[in-house]
Each structure stands twice: as structure tokens, then as C-alpha cells.
Coordinates of C-alpha atoms in Angstrom, one line a residue:
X1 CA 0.0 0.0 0.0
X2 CA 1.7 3.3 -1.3
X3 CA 2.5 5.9 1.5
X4 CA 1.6 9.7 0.6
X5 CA 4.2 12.3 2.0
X6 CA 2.7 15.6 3.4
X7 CA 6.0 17.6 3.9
X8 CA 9.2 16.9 2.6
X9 CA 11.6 18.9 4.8
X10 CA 14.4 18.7 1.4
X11 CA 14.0 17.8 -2.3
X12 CA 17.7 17.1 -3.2
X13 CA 19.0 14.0 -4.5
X14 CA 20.9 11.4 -2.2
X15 CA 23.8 11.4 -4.6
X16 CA 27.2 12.3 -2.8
X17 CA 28.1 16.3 -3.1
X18 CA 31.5 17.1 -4.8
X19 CA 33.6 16.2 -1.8
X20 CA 32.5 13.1 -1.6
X21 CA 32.8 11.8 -5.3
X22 CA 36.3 10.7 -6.5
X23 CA 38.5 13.0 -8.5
X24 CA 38.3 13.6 -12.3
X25 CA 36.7 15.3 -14.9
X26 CA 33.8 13.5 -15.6
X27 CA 32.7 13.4 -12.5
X28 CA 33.3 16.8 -12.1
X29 CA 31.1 17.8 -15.1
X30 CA 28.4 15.5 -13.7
X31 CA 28.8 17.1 -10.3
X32 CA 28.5 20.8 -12.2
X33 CA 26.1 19.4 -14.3
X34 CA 23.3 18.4 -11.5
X35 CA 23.7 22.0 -10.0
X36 CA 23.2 23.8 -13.3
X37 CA 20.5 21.3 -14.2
X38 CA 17.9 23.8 -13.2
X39 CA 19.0 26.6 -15.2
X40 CA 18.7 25.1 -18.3
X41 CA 14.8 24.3 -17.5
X42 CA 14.3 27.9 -16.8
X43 CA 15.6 29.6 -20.2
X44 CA 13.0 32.3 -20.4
X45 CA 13.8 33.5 -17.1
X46 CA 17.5 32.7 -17.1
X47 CA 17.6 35.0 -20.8
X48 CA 15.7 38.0 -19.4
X49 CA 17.3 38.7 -16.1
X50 CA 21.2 37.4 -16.1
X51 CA 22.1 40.3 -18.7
X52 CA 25.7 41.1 -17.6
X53 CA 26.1 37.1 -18.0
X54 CA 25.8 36.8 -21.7
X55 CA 28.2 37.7 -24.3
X56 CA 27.2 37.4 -28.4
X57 CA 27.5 34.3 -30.4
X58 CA 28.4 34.6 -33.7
X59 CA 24.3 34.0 -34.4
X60 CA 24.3 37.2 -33.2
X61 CA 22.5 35.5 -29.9
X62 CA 23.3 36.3 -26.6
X63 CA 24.5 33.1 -24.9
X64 CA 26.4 32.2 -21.8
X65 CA 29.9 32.8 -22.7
X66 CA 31.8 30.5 -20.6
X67 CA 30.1 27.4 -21.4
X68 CA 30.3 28.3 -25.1
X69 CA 33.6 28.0 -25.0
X70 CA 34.2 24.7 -24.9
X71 CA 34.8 22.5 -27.9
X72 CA 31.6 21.2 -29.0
X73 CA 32.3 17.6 -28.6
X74 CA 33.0 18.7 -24.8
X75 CA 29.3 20.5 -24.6
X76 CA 27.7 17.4 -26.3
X77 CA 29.3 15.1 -23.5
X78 CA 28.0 17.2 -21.0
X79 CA 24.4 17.2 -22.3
X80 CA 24.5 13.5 -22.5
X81 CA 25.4 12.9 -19.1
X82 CA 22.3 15.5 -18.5
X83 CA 20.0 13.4 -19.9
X84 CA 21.8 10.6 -18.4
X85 CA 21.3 11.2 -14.6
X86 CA 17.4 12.1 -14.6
X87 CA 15.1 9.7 -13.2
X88 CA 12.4 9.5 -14.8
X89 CA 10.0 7.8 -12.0
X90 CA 11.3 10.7 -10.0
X91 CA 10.0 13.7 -12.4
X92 CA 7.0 12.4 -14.4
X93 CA 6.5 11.7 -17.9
X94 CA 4.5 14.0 -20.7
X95 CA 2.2 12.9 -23.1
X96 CA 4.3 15.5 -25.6
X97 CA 7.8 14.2 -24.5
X98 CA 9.9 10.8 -26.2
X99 CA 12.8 11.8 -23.6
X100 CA 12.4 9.8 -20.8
X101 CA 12.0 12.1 -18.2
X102 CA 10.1 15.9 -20.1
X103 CA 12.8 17.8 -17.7
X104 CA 15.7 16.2 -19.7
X105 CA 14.5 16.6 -23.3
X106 CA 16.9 17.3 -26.0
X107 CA 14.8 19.6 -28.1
X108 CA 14.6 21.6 -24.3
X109 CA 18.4 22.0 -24.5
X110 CA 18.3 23.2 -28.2
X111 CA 16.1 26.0 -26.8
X112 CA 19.0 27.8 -25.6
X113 CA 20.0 29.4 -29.1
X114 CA 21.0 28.3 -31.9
X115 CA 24.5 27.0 -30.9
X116 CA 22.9 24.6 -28.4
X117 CA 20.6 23.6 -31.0
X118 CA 23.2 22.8 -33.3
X119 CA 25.0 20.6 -30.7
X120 CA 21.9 18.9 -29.4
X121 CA 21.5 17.8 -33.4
X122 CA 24.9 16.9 -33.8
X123 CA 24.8 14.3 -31.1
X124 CA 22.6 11.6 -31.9
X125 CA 22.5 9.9 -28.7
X126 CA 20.7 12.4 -27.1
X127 CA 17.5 11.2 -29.4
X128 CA 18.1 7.7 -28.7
X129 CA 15.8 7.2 -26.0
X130 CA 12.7 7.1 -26.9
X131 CA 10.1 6.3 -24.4
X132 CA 5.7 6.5 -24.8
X133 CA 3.4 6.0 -22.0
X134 CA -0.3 5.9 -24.0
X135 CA 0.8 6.1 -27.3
X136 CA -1.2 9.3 -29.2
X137 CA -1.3 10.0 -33.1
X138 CA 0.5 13.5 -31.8
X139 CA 3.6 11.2 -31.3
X140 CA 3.9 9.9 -34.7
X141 CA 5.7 12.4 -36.4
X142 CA 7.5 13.3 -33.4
X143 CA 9.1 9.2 -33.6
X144 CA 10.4 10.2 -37.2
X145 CA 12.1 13.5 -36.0
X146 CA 13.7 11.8 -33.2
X147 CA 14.5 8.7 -35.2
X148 CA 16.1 10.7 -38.2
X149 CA 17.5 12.7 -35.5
X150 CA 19.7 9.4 -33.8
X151 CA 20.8 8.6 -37.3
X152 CA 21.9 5.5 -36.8
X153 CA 22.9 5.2 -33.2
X154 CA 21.5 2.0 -31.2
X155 CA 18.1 2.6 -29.6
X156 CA 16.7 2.4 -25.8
X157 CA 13.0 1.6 -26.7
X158 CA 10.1 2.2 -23.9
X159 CA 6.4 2.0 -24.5
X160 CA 3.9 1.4 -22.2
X161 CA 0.1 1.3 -23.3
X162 CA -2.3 0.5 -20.0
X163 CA -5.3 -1.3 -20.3
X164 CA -7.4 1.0 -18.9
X165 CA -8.8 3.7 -21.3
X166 CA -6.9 1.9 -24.6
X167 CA -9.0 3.7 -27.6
X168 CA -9.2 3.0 -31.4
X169 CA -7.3 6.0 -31.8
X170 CA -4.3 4.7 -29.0
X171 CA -4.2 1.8 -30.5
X172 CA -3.7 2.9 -34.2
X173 CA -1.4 5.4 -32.9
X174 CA 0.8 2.6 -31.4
X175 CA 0.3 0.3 -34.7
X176 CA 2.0 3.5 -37.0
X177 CA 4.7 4.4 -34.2
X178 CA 5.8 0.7 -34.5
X179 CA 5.8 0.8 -37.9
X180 CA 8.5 3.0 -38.1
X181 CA 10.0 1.3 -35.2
X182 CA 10.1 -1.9 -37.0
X183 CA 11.9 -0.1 -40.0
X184 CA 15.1 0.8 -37.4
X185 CA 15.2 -3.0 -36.2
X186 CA 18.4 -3.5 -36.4
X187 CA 19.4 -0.4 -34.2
X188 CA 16.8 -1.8 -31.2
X189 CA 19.6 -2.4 -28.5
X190 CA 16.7 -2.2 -25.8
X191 CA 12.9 -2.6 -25.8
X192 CA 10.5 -2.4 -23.0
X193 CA 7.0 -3.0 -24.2
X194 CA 3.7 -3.0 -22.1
X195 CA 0.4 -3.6 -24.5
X196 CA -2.8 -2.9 -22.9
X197 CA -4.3 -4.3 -26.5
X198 CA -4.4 -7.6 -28.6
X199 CA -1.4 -8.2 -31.0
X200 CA 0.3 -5.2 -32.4
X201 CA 0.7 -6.6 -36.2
X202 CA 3.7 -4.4 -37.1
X203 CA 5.7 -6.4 -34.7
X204 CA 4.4 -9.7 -36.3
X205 CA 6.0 -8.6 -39.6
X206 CA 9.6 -8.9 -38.9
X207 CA 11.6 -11.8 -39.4
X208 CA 13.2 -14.4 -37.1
X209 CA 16.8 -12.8 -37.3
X210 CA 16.1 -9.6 -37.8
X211 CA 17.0 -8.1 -34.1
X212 CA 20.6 -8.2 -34.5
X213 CA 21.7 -6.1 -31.8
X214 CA 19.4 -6.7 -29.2
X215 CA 21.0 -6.9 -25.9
X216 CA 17.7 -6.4 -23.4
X217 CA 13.9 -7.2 -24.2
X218 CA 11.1 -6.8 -21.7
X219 CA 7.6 -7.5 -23.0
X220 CA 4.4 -7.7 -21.0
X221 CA 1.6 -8.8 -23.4
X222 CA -1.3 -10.1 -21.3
X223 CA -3.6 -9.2 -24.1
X224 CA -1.9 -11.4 -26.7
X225 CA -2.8 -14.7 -27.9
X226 CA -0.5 -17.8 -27.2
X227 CA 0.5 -18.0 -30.7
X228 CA 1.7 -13.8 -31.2
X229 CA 3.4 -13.9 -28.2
X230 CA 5.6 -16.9 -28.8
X231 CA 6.4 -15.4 -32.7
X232 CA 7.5 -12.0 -31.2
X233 CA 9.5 -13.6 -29.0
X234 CA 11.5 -15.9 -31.0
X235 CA 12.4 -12.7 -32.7
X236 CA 13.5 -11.3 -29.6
X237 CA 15.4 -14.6 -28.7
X238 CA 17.7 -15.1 -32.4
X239 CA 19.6 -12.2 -31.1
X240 CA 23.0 -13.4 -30.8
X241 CA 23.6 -10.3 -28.6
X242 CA 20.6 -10.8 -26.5
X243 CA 21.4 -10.7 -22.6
X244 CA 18.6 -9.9 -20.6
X245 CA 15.1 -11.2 -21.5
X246 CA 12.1 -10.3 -18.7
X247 CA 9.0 -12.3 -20.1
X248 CA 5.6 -10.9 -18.4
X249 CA 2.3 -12.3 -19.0
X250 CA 3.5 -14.7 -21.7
X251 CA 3.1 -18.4 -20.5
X252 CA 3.3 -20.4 -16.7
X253 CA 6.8 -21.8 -18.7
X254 CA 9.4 -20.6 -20.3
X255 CA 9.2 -21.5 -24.0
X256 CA 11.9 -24.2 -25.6
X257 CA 13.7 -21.8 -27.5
X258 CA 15.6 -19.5 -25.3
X259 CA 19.2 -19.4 -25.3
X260 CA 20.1 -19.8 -21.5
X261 CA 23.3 -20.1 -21.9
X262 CA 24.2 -17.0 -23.8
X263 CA 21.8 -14.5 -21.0
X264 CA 23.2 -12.9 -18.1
X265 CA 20.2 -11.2 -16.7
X266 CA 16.8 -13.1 -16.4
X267 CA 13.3 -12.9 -14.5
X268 CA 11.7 -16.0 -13.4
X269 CA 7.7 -15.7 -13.4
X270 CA 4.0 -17.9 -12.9
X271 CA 4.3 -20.6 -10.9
X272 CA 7.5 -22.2 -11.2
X273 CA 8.6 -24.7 -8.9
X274 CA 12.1 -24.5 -7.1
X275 CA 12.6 -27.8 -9.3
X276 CA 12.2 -26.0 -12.3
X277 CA 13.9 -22.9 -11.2
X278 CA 16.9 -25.4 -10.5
X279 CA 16.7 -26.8 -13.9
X280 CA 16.7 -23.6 -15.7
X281 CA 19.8 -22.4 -13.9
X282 CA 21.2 -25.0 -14.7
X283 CA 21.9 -24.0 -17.8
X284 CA 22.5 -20.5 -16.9
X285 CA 26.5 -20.6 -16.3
X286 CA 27.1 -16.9 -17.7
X287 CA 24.2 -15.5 -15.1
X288 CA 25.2 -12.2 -13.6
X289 CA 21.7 -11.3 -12.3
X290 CA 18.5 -13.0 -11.4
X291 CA 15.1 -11.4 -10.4
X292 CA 12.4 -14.7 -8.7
X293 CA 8.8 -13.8 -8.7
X294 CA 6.3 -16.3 -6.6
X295 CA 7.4 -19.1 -7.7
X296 CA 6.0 -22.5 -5.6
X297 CA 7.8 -23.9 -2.6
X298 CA 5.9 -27.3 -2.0
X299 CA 8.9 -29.2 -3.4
X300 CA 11.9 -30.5 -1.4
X301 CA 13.9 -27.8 0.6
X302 CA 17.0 -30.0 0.4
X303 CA 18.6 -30.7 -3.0
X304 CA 20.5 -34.4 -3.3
X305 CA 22.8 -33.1 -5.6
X306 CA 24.1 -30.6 -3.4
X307 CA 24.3 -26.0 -4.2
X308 CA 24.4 -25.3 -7.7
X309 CA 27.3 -22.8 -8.3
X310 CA 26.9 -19.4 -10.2
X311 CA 30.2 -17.7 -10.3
X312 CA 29.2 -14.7 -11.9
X313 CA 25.9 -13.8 -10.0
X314 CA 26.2 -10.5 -8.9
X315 CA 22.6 -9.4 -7.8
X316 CA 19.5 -11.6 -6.9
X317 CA 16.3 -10.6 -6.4
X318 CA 13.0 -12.1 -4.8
X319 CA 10.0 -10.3 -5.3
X320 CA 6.5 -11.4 -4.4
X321 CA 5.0 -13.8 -1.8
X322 CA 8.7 -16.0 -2.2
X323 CA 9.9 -17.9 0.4
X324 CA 13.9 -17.6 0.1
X325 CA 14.8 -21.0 1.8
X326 CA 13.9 -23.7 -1.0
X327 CA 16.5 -21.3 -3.5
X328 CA 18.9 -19.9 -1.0
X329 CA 19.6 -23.8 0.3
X330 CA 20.2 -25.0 -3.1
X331 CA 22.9 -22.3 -4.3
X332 CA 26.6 -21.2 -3.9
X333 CA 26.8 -17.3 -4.9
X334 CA 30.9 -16.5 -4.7
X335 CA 29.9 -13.1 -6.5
X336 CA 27.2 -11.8 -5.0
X337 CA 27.1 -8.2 -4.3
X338 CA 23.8 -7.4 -4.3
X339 CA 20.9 -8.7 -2.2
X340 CA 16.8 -7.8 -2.3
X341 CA 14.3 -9.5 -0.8
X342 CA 10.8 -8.1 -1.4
X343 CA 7.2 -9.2 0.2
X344 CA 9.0 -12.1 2.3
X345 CA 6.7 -14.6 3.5
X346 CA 4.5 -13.4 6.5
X347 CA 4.5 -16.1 8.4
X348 CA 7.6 -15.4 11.8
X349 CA 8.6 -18.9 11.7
X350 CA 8.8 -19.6 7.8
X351 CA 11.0 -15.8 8.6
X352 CA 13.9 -17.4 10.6
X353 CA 14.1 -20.6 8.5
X354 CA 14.3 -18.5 5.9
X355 CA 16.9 -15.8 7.8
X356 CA 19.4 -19.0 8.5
X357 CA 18.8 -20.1 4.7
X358 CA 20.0 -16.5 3.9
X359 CA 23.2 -16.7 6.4
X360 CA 24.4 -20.3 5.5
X361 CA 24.2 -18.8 1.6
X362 CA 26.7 -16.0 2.5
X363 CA 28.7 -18.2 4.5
X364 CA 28.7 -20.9 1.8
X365 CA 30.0 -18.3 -0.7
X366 CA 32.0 -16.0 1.4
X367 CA 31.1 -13.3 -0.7
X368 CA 31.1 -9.9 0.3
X369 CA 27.6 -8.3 -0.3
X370 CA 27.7 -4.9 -0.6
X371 CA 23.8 -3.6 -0.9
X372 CA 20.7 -5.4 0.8
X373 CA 17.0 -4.5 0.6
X374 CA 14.7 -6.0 2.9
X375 CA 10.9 -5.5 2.2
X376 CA 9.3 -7.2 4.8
X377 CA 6.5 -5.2 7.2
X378 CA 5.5 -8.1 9.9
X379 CA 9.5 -8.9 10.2
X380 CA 10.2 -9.6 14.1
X381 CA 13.1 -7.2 15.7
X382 CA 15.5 -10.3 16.5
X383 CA 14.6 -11.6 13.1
X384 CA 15.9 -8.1 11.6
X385 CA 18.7 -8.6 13.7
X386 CA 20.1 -11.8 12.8
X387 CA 19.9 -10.8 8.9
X388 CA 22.2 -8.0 9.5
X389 CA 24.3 -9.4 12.1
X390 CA 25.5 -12.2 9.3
X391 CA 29.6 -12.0 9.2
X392 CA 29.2 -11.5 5.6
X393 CA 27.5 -8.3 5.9
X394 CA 30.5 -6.5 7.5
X395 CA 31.4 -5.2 4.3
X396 CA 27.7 -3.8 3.3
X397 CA 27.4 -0.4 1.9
X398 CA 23.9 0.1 1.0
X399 CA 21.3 -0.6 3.3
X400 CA 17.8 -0.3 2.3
X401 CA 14.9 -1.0 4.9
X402 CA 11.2 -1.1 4.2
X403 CA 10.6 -3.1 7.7
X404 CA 9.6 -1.9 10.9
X405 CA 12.6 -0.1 12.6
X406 CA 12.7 -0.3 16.4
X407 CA 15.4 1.1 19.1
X408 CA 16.8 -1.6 19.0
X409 CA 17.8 -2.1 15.7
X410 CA 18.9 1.9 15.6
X411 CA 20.9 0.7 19.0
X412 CA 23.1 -2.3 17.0
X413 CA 23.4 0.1 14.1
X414 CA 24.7 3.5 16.3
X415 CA 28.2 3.5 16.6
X416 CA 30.0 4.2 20.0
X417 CA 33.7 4.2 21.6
X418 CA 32.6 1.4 23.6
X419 CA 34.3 -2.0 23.0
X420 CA 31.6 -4.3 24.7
X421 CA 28.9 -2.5 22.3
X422 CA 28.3 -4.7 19.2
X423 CA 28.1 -2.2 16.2
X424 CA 26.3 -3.9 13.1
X425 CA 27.7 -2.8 9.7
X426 CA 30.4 -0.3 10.4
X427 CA 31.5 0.0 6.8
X428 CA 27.7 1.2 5.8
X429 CA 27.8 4.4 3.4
X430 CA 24.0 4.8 2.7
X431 CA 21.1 4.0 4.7
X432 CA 17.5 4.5 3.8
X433 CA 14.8 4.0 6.6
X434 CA 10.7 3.3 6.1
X435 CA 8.6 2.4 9.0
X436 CA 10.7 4.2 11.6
X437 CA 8.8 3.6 15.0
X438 CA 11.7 4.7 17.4
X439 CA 11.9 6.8 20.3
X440 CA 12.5 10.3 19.5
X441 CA 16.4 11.6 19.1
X442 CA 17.7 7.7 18.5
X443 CA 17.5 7.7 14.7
X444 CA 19.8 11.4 14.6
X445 CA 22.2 10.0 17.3
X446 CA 22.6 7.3 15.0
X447 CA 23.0 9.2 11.9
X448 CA 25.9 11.8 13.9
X449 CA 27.0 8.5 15.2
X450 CA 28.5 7.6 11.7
X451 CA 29.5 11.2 10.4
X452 CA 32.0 11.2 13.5
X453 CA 35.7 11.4 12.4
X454 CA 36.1 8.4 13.9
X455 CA 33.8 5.9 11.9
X456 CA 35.8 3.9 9.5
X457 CA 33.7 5.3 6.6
X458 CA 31.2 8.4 7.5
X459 CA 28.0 7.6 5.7
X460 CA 27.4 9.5 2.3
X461 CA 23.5 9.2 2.1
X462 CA 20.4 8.7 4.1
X463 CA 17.0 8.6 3.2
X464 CA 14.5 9.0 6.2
X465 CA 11.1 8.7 6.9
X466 CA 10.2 10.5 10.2
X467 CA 6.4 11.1 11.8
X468 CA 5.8 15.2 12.8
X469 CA 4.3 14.6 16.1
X470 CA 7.1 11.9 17.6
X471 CA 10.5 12.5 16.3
X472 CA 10.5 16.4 17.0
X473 CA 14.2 16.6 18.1
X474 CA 15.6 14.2 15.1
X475 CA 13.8 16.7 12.9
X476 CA 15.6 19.5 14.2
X477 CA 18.8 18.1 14.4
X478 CA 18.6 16.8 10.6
X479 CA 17.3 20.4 9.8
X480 CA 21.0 21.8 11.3
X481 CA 22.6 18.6 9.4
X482 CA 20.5 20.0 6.1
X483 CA 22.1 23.2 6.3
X484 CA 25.8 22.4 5.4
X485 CA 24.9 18.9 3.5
X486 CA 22.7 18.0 1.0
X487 CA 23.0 14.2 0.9
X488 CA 20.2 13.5 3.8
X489 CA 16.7 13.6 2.3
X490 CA 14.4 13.7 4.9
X491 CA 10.4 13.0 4.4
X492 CA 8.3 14.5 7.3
X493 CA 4.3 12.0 7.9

């Protein structure tokens, strides 16, 4: 159930400021570049009233004269790592905009003057992305501008057509939009498609072979028939560069025809049993990440055969009503960096079978994970505890929580001079915090707790949520913290 924020105390970003980010110059320019970000959305305003600012370019336009100083090649670098750092489930999407966020639109950059217009056409990646939400015959010939625009650079594809409110009119826009789509096939590097409609025929036209250099296909079709489906995807799946396939709504199994060997990045969906599971995996030796969705549990916990080993799994992800101990029992993860578990079972004592299933893995692997996120709102306190208290999660830099946080979880996580006082991931760099329910000034001691000199590595980003009537003094202590930092993004309920 979503949560609905009254008062943020901060809108910044949880990135890490200047002085916190490693030395050299592109980080530097991204660093300048998410402080000027603003500016460039405000061009009327920024024309009218920074006079003594602007000098005249040789359109006989006043511009900013230091930025238009740099080589173009520089400028167009800088714009794409512009576009590059918006998120766009952060700002919105527009109807009017392909950009994937309408705050980080190209054809907004080449607004400026004419200079900026001639850079933002000069670099084709900046039209590249091309993402719809409700497809609109509006859109049409704004897909052939942006497509003549990328001449011939690889595509990110993104369009997603809800069920709800799907009109003759949406769904012939979509049908010409793919058309022209389907003409660039061969530059699709990426394609996440959503269809709130039955079969979209342009896609049905291309040939087995024709997706050359598609590295990443996501497709949700629940409106499609059986027979569609399985022809788009075997187009999707002759890709010799394909990577990461995410099938939604296609079938309780996964068709015969997918190269497992040759993915690194899959989703598991519908029903699958942990036997199943197993015997995919099997065959997925190259796997770097894997993302489990309720899958069933009834089989065998134990497997004879003993942990099947994936030396390249970096992340792994289980979402939905998944029990983790029928998967985590049956694995060895040496690489694993990367850790979320999402809507784990309810039930407390399926919870700590399934917490000592999680610590054997880690132990089993010696890994060293480096970013955990626990969804999990019935989750005991001891429970919580014994997840982070793993050996293997000493070296854990990201911690994100959506699980009730008592005193005494913010008590193992505050860090003291004290010896005796067991302090639970010292090397932590960014925490983020839902369901707070501690007493009041606990959560800021904490937080100061880990910016002291003294702390092996003083944390770089946290992301609160605190309640108005019970956490008055953390408030105003991360108010005073605010002032001089902008890495703590606090949300006031």
C-alpha cells in the first residue's frame, strides 16, 4: 500500500556532493552538471534577467559565454550525461515528450540558441531514448524526427500502453509508431513494451533474425494470444547479442527456444517450482543477475545433488510472496554483491528458517555483499537482527529497509567508543529507513554517530522517513545537518 508524503523537509538527491565523489573530470562535469540542471529548464527566465552574463555568439545571440567556450564535442558530453542522470519515475512523464523524463528533453536543450541547437542535433545519442506512456497520433511524427535525428545510433525503446482507457485511436497510434519502429530493427539495442491491447501486427512482420543487436527485451503482453506472443518472442530470442530477457504475462513456462546459456540477466515468473527454477539455472552458467517472482515452494527444501554454483551472480532478487529458503539452500553465490528481498513470507517462523537459509548462503560463498534491501512489514526485531548481524554483511554499503525499525535495531546500528557494544555494519555508506517507530532523538544520534571522524567510513547518504508529532528533536537536528549537507533527504508523515 503506497505511502503519501505531506511535507518533505528537502527535495535534493541522495547522490554524494562534490567532496565526496572521486577525483576527475567526468565526474566533475556531472557534479557541475546536477547543480546547473535547473538553469537550463528555466531559459526564459535565465535569458531575461542574467544580462551582464551573456556575451554574443556569432548568431548574433546572446549566450552564456563560458560554457560556449568549450569545444563542441566537450558540450555534447556534457548534455548527455544531463540526460543521463534524470530519473524518470522521479520527475514524471509527458504525453508531448519521447525523452524519458520531459525535464531532460533534448529539443529543451536546443532552446538555448542556436548554438545549443546545433550541438543537441549533432549528437545523436541524445534522441536515442525514446520512451511513450499511452501512445497518441501526436507522437507519430515526433518518432520520425527523433528517429532521423539518432541517425543510426543504437536505440533504448520504452512503450507502455495500460489497459485502462486503450481507444481506437491509441491503439492505431501505437500500430504506425511501430511501424517506423520496426523499420530501425536492427538499431533496437533495448525494448520495454507494455500492451494494454491484442497483437500489435507491425511487430508480427519482422523476421526471425532480424533483431541483430538486441541486448535487453522486456515485453508484458497479457492481451496477446499464445501464438503472437511466442512469434515475437522468437524474434527477440535469435539475437546473438541478447542478454537480458524479462517475459511478463507470456506463458506459466518458459518457451523451448531461449538461449540460456548465452543470458546474463533473467526474470523468473508464474508458478515455477524450485525444481524448475533449478533446472533452468542450470543452464545459466554466464548468469550475472536473477530477479524470482512467486514461484512454488511445496517441493523438497533439500537438494541431493548438493548447491548449484553461479560464479558470476552479482545481484538476486526475490519479489513477491517468495519464500527464500527452498532457492537460498540449493545455491553457492561467490559473487554476489547485491541482495533484495521483497514481500517475504509473512508467516515469523517460515521468517527465521528462511533468515538462517539467507546466512548459510553467504557463509557458503564467502562473498562480500555490498547492498541489501529487505521489504518485509511483519519482520520480528530479533529476526531483523540476525539478517544484519551475518559475518558476511560487515562489508555492506547500502542498506535499504522497508521493515519496521525499532530502538533496537537503531541501537546495534549507532556507533560508539565502547568495546563491549556490538556495532552492526560499520563500513555502511547509505542508509535508507521506512517504517521508523523509534523513540525520539535515537534515529539522529545514530545518523551523527556515523558522520563522527572516527567511523571507518562516514555515511554519504540517508534517506528518512520520520512522523511530525514523535520525532521532533531528530527533525531539528537533521534540519541543522541539512544546512551544510545535502546528501540527507528527509520526508516528514
Amino acid at each position: 500500500m503506497p505511502i503519501i508524503y505531506s511535507k518533505p523537509i528537502v527535495q535534493t538527491t541522495i547522490f554524494p556532493t562534490p567532496t565526496t565523489n572521486p577525483s576527475g573530470f567526468p565526474s566533475r562535469v556531472a557534479d557541475w552538471l546536477t547543480n546547473a540542471c535547473d538553469n537550463y529548464l528555466r531559459i526564459d527566465h535565465w535569458k531575461t534577467s542574467n544580462d551582464g552574463l551573456y556575451s554574443t555568439s556569432r548568431y548574433g545571440e546572446r549566450v552564456n559565454a563560458h560554457i560556449n567556450r568549450m569545444p563542441v564535442e566537450i558540450l555534447g558530453e556534457i548534455f548527455i550525461h544531463c540526460l543521463g542522470e534524470i530519473d524518470p519515475a522521479r520527475t514524471g512523464s509527458s504525453p508531448t515528450s519521447l525523452s524519458p523524463s520531459p525535464l531532460a528533453d533534448p529539443q529543451t536543450l536546443g532552446e538555448v540558441c542556436r548554438f545549443w541547437r546545433d550541438v543537441t542535433l549533432s549528437t545523436p545519442s541524445l534522441w536515442s531514448k525514446i520512451w511513450i506512456y499511452q501512445p497518441q497520433r501526436s507522437q507519430v511524427r515526433r518518432v520520425e524526427m527523433w528517429l532521423n535525428r539518432s541517425r543510426e545510433y543504437p536505440l533504448n525503446i520504452r512503450i507502455i500502453q495500460l489497459p485502462g482507457g486503450v481507444t481506437h485511436d491509441n491503439h492505431a497510434a501505437a500500430d504506425k509508431i511501430l511501424s517506423l519502429l520496426v523499420g530501425q530493427v536492427h538499431r533496437w539495442r533495448r525494448i520495454h513494451f507494455r500492451f494494454g491491447s491484442t497483437a500489435q501486427e507491425p511487430l508480427l512482420t519482422l523476421p526471425v533474425g532480424a533483431a541483430t543487436n538486441m541486448e535487453s527485451a522486456y515485453v508484458d503482453m497479457w492481451k496477446w494470444d499464445q501464438a503472437s506472443a511466442d512469434q515475437f518472442w522468437k524474434i527477440c530470442f535469435s539475437s546473438p547479442s541478447l542478454r537480458h530477457a524479462d517475459w511478463v504475462s507470456y506463458t506459466k513456462k518458459p518457451p523451448n527456444y531461449v538461449p540460456w546459456t548465452q543470458l546474463t540477466s533473467i526474470t523468473l515468473y508464474h508458478g515455477l517450482t524450485v525444481e524448475e527454477c533449478m533446472s533452468i539455472l542450470q543452464g545459466c552458467r554466464h548468469l550475472e543477475a536473477l530477479c524470482i517472482h512467486a514461484i512454488w515452494t511445496y517441493d523438497s527444501l533439500v537438494d541431493p545433488y548438493g548447491p548449484l554454483t553461479l560464479p558470476s551472480l552479482r545481484h538476486l532478487s526475490f519479489l513477491g510472496y517468495v519464500e527464500g529458503t527452498a532457492i537460498f539452500n540449493r545455491l553457492t553465490l561467490p559473487s554476489l554483491t547485491s541482495l533484495e528481498i521483497s514481500n517475504a513470507h509473512p508467516h515469523h517462523h517460515h521468517e527465521r528458517r528462511s533468515c538462517m537459509s539467507f546466512r548459510n548462503l553467504l557463509q557458503r560463498s564467502a562473498c562480500r555483499l555490498e547492498k541489501l534491501r529487505l521489504f518485509n512489514t511483519s519482520i520480528s526485531p530479533s529476526d531483523l537482527h540476525n539478517y544484519l548481524s551475518t559475518p558476511q554483511m560487515l562489508s555492506l554499503l547500502e542498506l535499504d529497509l522497508e521493515a519496521p525499525v525499532t530502538n533496537q535495531t537503531i541501537h546495534s546500528l549507532t556507533l560508539s567508543d565502547n568495546p563491549r557494544q556490538p556495532h552492526l555494519l560499520p563500513n555502511l555508506e547509505a542508509i535508507s529507513l521506512n517504517e521508523i517507530c523509534t523513540s525520539d532523538g535515537s534515529i539522529s544520534d545514530m545518523i551523527l554517530s556515523r558522520l563522527s571522524p572516527k567511523s571507518n567510513t562516514p555515511l554519504k547518504s540517508a534517506r528518512l522517513w520520520l512522523k511530525a508529532q514523535t520525532h521532533i528533536r531528530d527533525i531539528s537536528v537533521f534540519q541543522n545537518i541539512m544546512e551544510n549537507n545535502n546528501w540527507v533527504h528527509v520526508v516528514v508523515t
